[in-house]
CSV table of C-alpha atoms and ligand atoms in Angstrom, one decimal:
chain,number,residue,atom,x,y,z
D,131,MET,CA,-0.1,0.0,0.1
D,132,LYS,CA,1.3,3.4,-0.9
D,133,TYR,CA,0.6,6.3,1.8
D,134,PRO,CA,-0.1,9.6,0.5
D,135,ILE,CA,3.0,12.1,1.1
D,136,ILE,CA,2.5,14.8,3.6
D,137,ALA,CA,3.1,18.3,2.0
D,138,TYR,CA,5.0,20.9,3.6
D,139,GLY,CA,3.4,22.9,6.3
D,140,ASP,CA,1.8,20.5,8.1
D,141,PRO,CA,2.5,20.1,11.5
D,142,VAL,CA,3.4,16.3,11.8
D,143,LEU,CA,6.8,17.4,9.7
D,144,ARG,CA,7.7,19.8,12.8
D,145,ARG,CA,7.5,17.3,15.3
D,146,LYS,CA,10.3,15.7,17.2
D,147,ALA,CA,9.7,11.9,16.4
D,148,THR,CA,9.3,9.4,19.1
D,149,ALA,CA,11.1,6.3,19.7
D,150,ILE,CA,9.5,3.1,18.8
D,151,GLU,CA,9.2,0.2,21.2
D,152,PRO,CA,9.1,-3.5,19.3
D,153,ASP,CA,6.2,-4.7,21.3
D,154,GLU,CA,4.2,-1.6,20.4
D,155,TYR,CA,4.4,-1.9,16.8
D,156,PRO,CA,4.3,-5.9,15.9
D,157,HIS,CA,3.3,-4.9,12.2
D,158,ILE,CA,6.6,-2.8,11.5
D,159,LYS,CA,7.5,-4.8,8.4
D,160,GLN,CA,4.2,-3.9,7.0
D,161,ILE,CA,4.8,-0.2,7.5
D,162,ILE,CA,8.4,-0.5,6.3
D,163,ASP,CA,7.2,-2.2,3.1
D,164,ASP,CA,4.7,0.4,2.7
D,165,MET,CA,7.3,3.2,3.0
D,166,TYR,CA,9.5,1.5,0.5
D,167,GLU,CA,6.5,1.2,-2.0
D,168,THR,CA,5.6,4.8,-1.1
D,169,MET,CA,9.6,6.1,-2.1
D,170,TYR,CA,9.8,4.2,-5.1
D,171,GLY,CA,6.6,5.3,-6.2
D,172,ALA,CA,7.6,9.1,-6.0
D,173,ARG,CA,11.3,8.1,-7.2
D,174,GLY,CA,12.6,9.2,-3.8
D,175,VAL,CA,16.3,8.3,-2.4
D,176,GLY,CA,14.8,8.4,1.3
D,177,LEU,CA,11.5,8.8,3.2
D,178,ALA,CA,10.8,9.2,7.0
D,179,ALA,CA,7.9,8.2,8.9
D,180,PRO,CA,6.6,11.8,9.7
D,181,GLN,CA,6.4,12.5,5.6
D,182,VAL,CA,3.6,9.5,5.9
D,183,GLY,CA,1.8,11.1,9.0
D,184,LEU,CA,3.6,8.7,11.4
D,185,SER,CA,5.5,10.5,14.1
D,186,MET,CA,7.9,7.6,14.8
D,187,ARG,CA,11.8,7.6,14.7
D,188,LEU,CA,11.9,5.6,11.3
D,189,PHE,CA,13.2,6.2,7.8
D,190,VAL,CA,14.2,4.0,4.7
D,191,ILE,CA,16.8,4.7,2.2
D,192,ASP,CA,17.7,3.2,-1.3
D,193,ALA,CA,20.9,5.1,-2.6
D,194,SER,CA,21.6,3.0,-5.3
D,195,VAL,CA,20.6,5.6,-7.7
D,196,PHE,CA,23.9,7.1,-6.9
D,197,ALA,CA,26.3,4.1,-7.8
D,198,ASP,CA,27.4,5.9,-11.0
D,199,GLU,CA,28.9,8.4,-8.6
D,200,GLU,CA,29.9,6.5,-5.8
D,201,PRO,CA,30.1,2.5,-6.9
D,202,ASP,CA,30.0,1.4,-2.9
D,203,LEU,CA,26.3,2.6,-3.1
D,204,LYS,CA,25.2,0.0,-5.9
D,205,ASP,CA,23.1,-2.0,-3.0
D,206,PHE,CA,22.6,0.9,-0.5
D,207,LYS,CA,19.1,0.1,0.6
D,208,LYS,CA,18.7,0.4,4.3
D,209,THR,CA,16.2,1.0,7.1
D,210,PHE,CA,16.9,2.9,10.2
D,211,LEU,CA,15.0,2.7,13.4
D,212,ASN,CA,15.5,4.6,16.3
D,213,ALA,CA,18.2,6.3,15.0
D,214,THR,CA,20.5,8.6,16.8
D,215,ILE,CA,23.5,10.7,15.3
D,216,LEU,CA,26.4,10.5,17.5
D,217,GLU,CA,28.7,12.6,15.7
D,218,GLU,CA,29.0,14.5,12.4
D,219,THR,CA,32.9,15.1,11.1
D,220,GLY,CA,34.6,17.2,8.3
D,221,GLU,CA,34.5,20.1,6.4
D,222,GLU,CA,30.8,21.1,5.1
D,223,TRP,CA,30.4,20.4,1.3
D,224,GLY,CA,27.2,21.7,-0.6
D,225,PHE,CA,24.8,19.2,-2.3
D,226,ASN,CA,21.6,20.2,-4.3
D,227,GLU,CA,18.9,18.5,-2.0
D,228,GLY,CA,15.1,18.1,-2.5
D,229,CYS,CA,12.5,16.3,-0.7
D,230,LEU,CA,9.4,14.4,-1.4
D,231,SER,CA,7.5,16.8,1.0
D,232,ILE,CA,8.8,19.8,-0.9
D,233,PRO,CA,8.2,19.0,-4.5
D,234,ASP,CA,9.7,21.1,-7.3
D,235,ILE,CA,12.2,22.9,-5.0
D,236,ARG,CA,16.1,22.1,-4.8
D,237,GLU,CA,18.6,24.2,-3.1
D,238,ASP,CA,22.2,23.6,-2.3
D,239,VAL,CA,22.7,22.5,1.4
D,240,TYR,CA,25.8,22.6,3.4
D,241,ARG,CA,26.4,19.6,5.9
D,242,LYS,CA,29.6,17.6,7.1
D,243,PRO,CA,30.7,14.7,5.0
D,244,THR,CA,31.0,12.2,7.6
D,245,VAL,CA,28.4,10.7,10.4
D,246,LYS,CA,28.3,8.1,13.0
D,247,ILE,CA,25.2,7.0,13.6
D,248,SER,CA,23.4,4.3,16.0
D,249,TYR,CA,20.2,2.5,14.9
D,250,TYR,CA,18.3,-0.7,14.7
D,251,ASP,CA,17.4,-2.4,11.4
D,252,GLU,CA,14.0,-3.8,10.6
D,253,ASN,CA,15.2,-7.0,12.3
D,254,TRP,CA,15.9,-5.1,15.5
D,255,LYS,CA,19.5,-5.7,15.3
D,256,HIS,CA,21.6,-2.9,16.5
D,257,HIS,CA,24.1,-1.2,14.7
D,258,GLU,CA,26.8,1.5,15.3
D,259,ASP,CA,28.0,2.5,11.7
D,260,ILE,CA,30.1,5.4,10.1
D,261,PHE,CA,29.0,6.4,6.7
D,262,SER,CA,30.0,9.4,4.1
D,263,GLY,CA,29.7,11.2,1.1
D,264,LEU,CA,26.2,10.7,-0.4
D,265,ALA,CA,25.1,8.1,2.1
D,266,ALA,CA,25.9,10.5,4.9
D,267,ARG,CA,24.3,13.2,3.1
D,268,VAL,CA,21.1,11.0,2.5
D,269,ILE,CA,21.1,10.0,6.2
D,270,GLN,CA,21.5,13.3,7.4
D,271,HIS,CA,18.3,14.6,5.5
D,272,GLU,CA,16.3,11.7,6.5
D,273,TYR,CA,17.2,12.2,10.1
D,274,ASP,CA,16.5,15.7,10.1
D,275,HIS,CA,12.9,14.7,9.1
D,276,ILE,CA,12.4,12.5,12.4
D,277,GLU,CA,13.9,15.6,14.5
D,278,GLY,CA,11.2,17.7,13.0
D,279,LYS,CA,13.8,19.8,10.5
D,280,LEU,CA,13.7,20.5,6.9
D,281,PHE,CA,16.3,21.1,4.5
D,282,THR,CA,15.0,24.5,3.7
D,283,ASP,CA,15.6,25.3,7.3
D,284,LYS,CA,19.6,25.3,6.6
D,285,LEU,CA,19.1,28.1,3.7
D,286,SER,CA,20.1,31.8,3.8
D,287,PRO,CA,17.6,34.2,5.0
D,288,LEU,CA,17.7,35.3,1.4
D,289,ARG,CA,17.1,31.9,0.0
D,290,LYS,CA,14.4,31.5,2.1
D,291,ARG,CA,12.8,34.3,1.2
D,292,LEU,CA,12.9,33.8,-2.3
D,293,ILE,CA,10.9,30.5,-2.0
D,294,GLU,CA,8.7,31.6,0.7
D,295,LYS,CA,5.9,32.0,-1.9
D,296,ARG,CA,6.5,28.6,-3.6
D,297,LEU,CA,6.2,27.0,-0.1
D,298,ASN,CA,3.2,28.4,0.6
D,299,ASP,CA,1.6,27.5,-2.6
D,300,ILE,CA,2.9,24.1,-2.0
D,301,SER,CA,0.9,24.0,1.5
D,302,LYS,CA,-2.3,24.9,-0.6
D,303,GLY,CA,-1.8,22.2,-3.1
D,304,ILE,CA,-0.5,24.5,-5.9
D,305,VAL,CA,2.1,22.5,-7.3
D,306,ASP,CA,2.6,19.7,-10.2
D,307,VAL,CA,3.4,16.6,-8.8
D,308,GLU,CA,2.9,13.1,-10.0
D,309,TYR,CA,2.4,11.3,-6.8
D,310,LYS,CA,-0.2,11.3,-4.3
D,311,MET,CA,0.0,14.1,-1.4
D,312,LYS,CA,-1.9,15.4,1.4
D,313,PHE,CA,-1.8,19.3,1.6
D,314,PRO,CA,-2.4,20.9,5.0
D,315,ALA,CA,-4.0,23.9,3.7
D,316,VAL,CA,-6.4,22.2,1.5
D,317,LYS,CA,-9.9,22.0,3.3
D,318,LYS,CA,-11.6,18.7,3.1
D,319,GLY,CA,-14.0,18.3,0.8
D,320,ARG,CA,-12.7,20.8,-2.1
C,1019,NI,NI1,12.9,15.0,2.9
């Protein structure tokens, strides 16, 4: 089942998501499968649970589309449950980011290149791993979602001002998008 993707402006995207207890969600694998299906349907490389209206610390990533640039990413498909970033290191670098909740807007965002992260996989196996480059980039973007942050928060005041109207339009559903979305400022029944 595909979820509709929650658009910019919905308060769920601004909430710090809560940790998941394994007993609390016995059907977590179904949720994870549905998130992958939603992500692939929208041709995304990552999707966080708040983007489908679930305020829980879960995100999924498939960065294999970047294998041309970074061959190590050929099979990079990973699920992150209850992730905590332990450390970010290196000199910040810019990368043009987009977000399925903010269609049609792409901006250069600066982040550190290496990340050390603790998380559980879909089988509740614990990992503590270090990722760099584009893998780290996608992880940092998705991790921000479970912290209630968006890439647009990281832009300069000028860039923010320049995209303000387009962000408001997205909240109202005034945007061309090929996947199903839920827009916070669209009244029900319209
Ligand atoms: Ni995003």
